[in-house]
Tab-separated table of C-alpha atoms in Angstrom:
chain	number	residue	atom	x	y	z
N	1	GLN	CA	1.567	13.883	32.678
N	2	VAL	CA	3.449	11.579	30.297
N	3	ARG	CA	1.339	9.854	27.710
N	4	THR	CA	2.513	6.556	26.228
N	5	ILE	CA	1.710	5.681	22.646
N	6	SER	CA	1.630	2.098	21.432
N	7	PHE	CA	0.776	0.620	18.060
N	8	ASP	CA	-0.942	-2.535	16.764
N	9	GLY	CA	1.505	-3.133	13.927
N	10	PHE	CA	4.166	-1.863	11.569
N	11	TYR	CA	5.336	-2.323	8.003
N	12	SER	CA	8.932	-2.038	6.789
N	13	PHE	CA	8.782	-2.089	3.021
N	14	ALA	CA	11.289	-1.686	0.191
N	15	ASN	CA	13.960	-3.576	2.128
N	16	VAL	CA	14.554	-0.730	4.608
N	17	LEU	CA	16.095	-3.100	7.166
N	18	ASN	CA	18.881	-3.922	4.691
N	19	CYS	CA	19.879	-0.237	4.544
N	20	LEU	CA	21.172	-0.485	8.115
N	21	PRO	CA	24.966	-1.014	8.101
N	22	HIS	CA	25.289	-4.109	10.306
N	23	ARG	CA	23.499	-6.758	12.382
N	24	GLU	CA	23.612	-4.798	15.659
N	25	ALA	CA	21.904	-1.809	14.019
N	26	MET	CA	19.123	-4.110	12.766
N	27	VAL	CA	18.559	-5.619	16.234
N	28	SER	CA	18.638	-2.204	17.925
N	29	SER	CA	16.131	-0.689	15.478
N	30	LEU	CA	13.761	-3.635	15.740
N	31	ARG	CA	13.954	-3.527	19.555
N	32	ALA	CA	12.992	0.154	19.450
N	33	ILE	CA	10.018	-0.707	17.232
N	34	ALA	CA	9.031	-3.620	19.508
N	35	GLY	CA	9.090	-1.233	22.458
N	36	MET	CA	6.369	0.864	20.833
N	37	LEU	CA	4.111	-2.086	19.954
N	38	ARG	CA	1.377	-3.702	22.017
N	39	CYS	CA	1.980	-7.321	22.989
N	40	GLY	CA	0.784	-9.527	20.126
N	41	ALA	CA	1.094	-6.711	17.549
N	42	CYS	CA	2.116	-7.782	14.056
N	43	GLY	CA	4.727	-6.510	11.648
N	44	PHE	CA	5.627	-7.082	8.030
N	45	VAL	CA	9.293	-6.782	6.958
N	46	ASP	CA	10.783	-7.074	3.457
N	47	VAL	CA	14.444	-8.139	3.160
N	48	TRP	CA	17.026	-9.269	0.596
N	49	ASN	CA	18.122	-12.911	0.882
N	50	ILE	CA	21.863	-13.446	0.359
N	51	ALA	CA	21.707	-17.092	-0.835
N	52	PRO	CA	20.602	-16.447	-4.446
N	53	LEU	CA	22.651	-13.237	-4.612
N	54	LEU	CA	25.834	-15.267	-4.145
N	55	GLN	CA	25.112	-16.776	-7.555
N	56	LEU	CA	24.917	-13.382	-9.265
N	57	GLY	CA	27.763	-12.103	-11.328
N	58	THR	CA	28.098	-8.480	-12.324
N	59	ARG	CA	25.362	-8.076	-14.885
N	60	ASP	CA	22.629	-5.650	-15.733
N	61	THR	CA	18.963	-6.504	-15.289
N	62	VAL	CA	16.690	-4.552	-17.636
N	63	ARG	CA	12.977	-3.949	-17.126
N	64	GLU	CA	10.820	-1.913	-19.527
N	65	PHE	CA	7.336	-0.602	-18.719
N	66	SER	CA	4.861	2.148	-19.591
N	67	THR	CA	2.356	4.212	-17.622
N	68	PRO	CA	0.051	7.064	-18.635
N	69	LEU	CA	2.860	9.401	-17.505
N	70	GLY	CA	5.462	7.952	-19.859
N	71	HIS	CA	7.655	5.118	-21.012
N	72	TYR	CA	10.409	3.770	-18.730
N	73	VAL	CA	13.475	1.573	-18.973
N	74	GLN	CA	15.038	0.558	-15.644
N	75	VAL	CA	18.572	-0.846	-15.630
N	76	MET	CA	19.830	-2.393	-12.395
N	77	ASN	CA	23.411	-3.482	-11.787
N	78	ALA	CA	24.070	-5.442	-8.587
N	79	MET	CA	27.429	-6.484	-7.160
N	80	LEU	CA	27.815	-8.447	-3.931
N	81	ASP	CA	30.906	-8.241	-1.719
N	82	ARG	CA	30.859	-11.781	-0.313
N	83	GLU	CA	33.127	-11.020	2.648
N	84	SER	CA	31.261	-7.986	4.023
N	85	GLN	CA	27.840	-9.219	2.791
N	86	VAL	CA	27.162	-5.794	1.274
N	87	LEU	CA	25.137	-5.605	-1.929
N	88	ASP	CA	25.967	-2.538	-4.022
N	89	ILE	CA	23.078	-1.702	-6.376
N	90	GLU	CA	22.957	0.996	-9.005
N	91	TYR	CA	19.639	1.897	-10.631
N	92	ARG	CA	19.374	3.889	-13.840
N	93	LEU	CA	15.880	4.889	-14.855
N	94	PHE	CA	15.429	6.255	-18.360
N	95	SER	CA	12.067	7.917	-18.894
N	96	GLN	CA	10.332	9.403	-21.910
N	97	ARG	CA	7.380	11.751	-21.511
N	98	PRO	CA	4.642	11.402	-24.161
N	99	ALA	CA	4.244	15.168	-24.587
N	100	ASP	CA	7.741	15.993	-25.859
N	101	GLU	CA	9.306	12.535	-26.385
N	102	LEU	CA	12.481	13.678	-24.571
N	103	TRP	CA	14.371	11.083	-22.576
N	104	SER	CA	15.684	11.784	-19.078
N	105	LEU	CA	17.895	9.773	-16.750
N	106	VAL	CA	17.728	9.361	-12.975
N	107	ARG	CA	20.490	7.443	-11.174
N	108	SER	CA	20.568	6.096	-7.645
N	109	ARG	CA	23.002	3.900	-5.741
N	110	HIS	CA	22.243	1.772	-2.670
N	111	ARG	CA	24.493	-0.196	-0.302
N	112	LEU	CA	22.552	-2.987	1.406
N	113	TYR	CA	23.632	-5.389	4.156
N	114	VAL	CA	22.154	-8.794	3.271
N	115	LEU	CA	21.888	-12.046	5.267
N	116	THR	CA	20.593	-15.609	5.094
N	117	LEU	CA	17.001	-16.367	6.110
N	118	GLN	CA	18.254	-18.092	9.287
N	119	LYS	CA	20.240	-15.016	10.342
N	120	TYR	CA	17.133	-12.850	9.877
N	121	PHE	CA	15.221	-15.325	12.097
N	122	ASN	CA	17.879	-14.873	14.790
N	123	ILE	CA	17.754	-11.063	14.556
N	124	PHE	CA	13.949	-10.982	14.824
N	125	SER	CA	14.017	-13.332	17.798
N	126	GLU	CA	16.702	-11.305	19.578
N	127	ALA	CA	14.662	-8.125	19.023
N	128	GLY	CA	11.526	-9.651	20.630
N	129	PHE	CA	9.562	-11.018	17.673
N	130	ASP	CA	8.248	-14.447	16.657
N	131	VAL	CA	8.325	-15.200	12.946
N	132	ARG	CA	4.771	-16.174	11.992
N	133	ARG	CA	5.289	-16.719	8.278
N	134	ILE	CA	7.774	-16.126	5.475
N	135	LEU	CA	6.402	-15.021	2.113
N	136	LEU	CA	7.713	-14.343	-1.339
N	137	GLN	CA	7.321	-10.765	-2.491
N	138	ARG	CA	5.952	-12.069	-5.776
N	139	PRO	CA	4.677	-15.603	-5.081
N	140	ARG	CA	5.567	-18.178	-7.700
N	141	THR	CA	3.801	-20.991	-5.887
N	142	GLU	CA	0.224	-21.333	-4.714
N	143	GLN	CA	1.339	-21.277	-1.083
N	144	GLY	CA	3.529	-18.200	-1.566
N	145	LEU	CA	6.142	-19.636	0.792
N	146	ALA	CA	9.739	-18.437	0.544
N	147	THR	CA	12.673	-20.699	-0.171
N	148	GLU	CA	16.425	-20.224	0.116
N	149	ASN	CA	16.460	-19.344	-3.613
N	150	ASP	CA	14.212	-16.277	-3.442
N	151	ARG	CA	16.008	-12.917	-3.673
N	152	LEU	CA	13.339	-10.832	-1.956
N	153	VAL	CA	11.532	-12.246	1.058
N	154	SER	CA	8.852	-10.887	3.408
N	155	PHE	CA	8.529	-11.889	7.065
N	156	VAL	CA	5.305	-11.666	9.061
N	157	LEU	CA	6.282	-11.036	12.694
N	158	ARG	CA	4.474	-10.951	16.043
N	159	ARG	CA	5.738	-9.112	19.103
N	160	VAL	CA	6.086	-11.454	22.078
């Protein structure tokens, strides 16, 4: 006897969709997810928006923060290839533990395929989802609605 499993929802965080190498891979993956969801199930997807990234030059973004586990300095360098729409990001995380005050460095590099909000709409629709709402990851307005100028955007989807 074959047992079918279906789910009420899904969450794709940390811009996982952008790690797929091209549009067709995004549609195919989302269709596979839709196939495992009940009709009307909801999903939440975080993505990078290309519009504000086109305005970026090659520059480092620095963020400093502390936790009970130590002190951290994160340096991010992002470079966008406009033709291929691939965002190449390098993270360097310097950390200092309180116990010995030694600094350590962790590096990671990510290649992300980024699109406009309208192209994401088209991909979600082709994969079998309705877009219910678009949200900022860190709302700057009371409504928390995304605009073409927001780098990171979240979509609330419903399987049709």
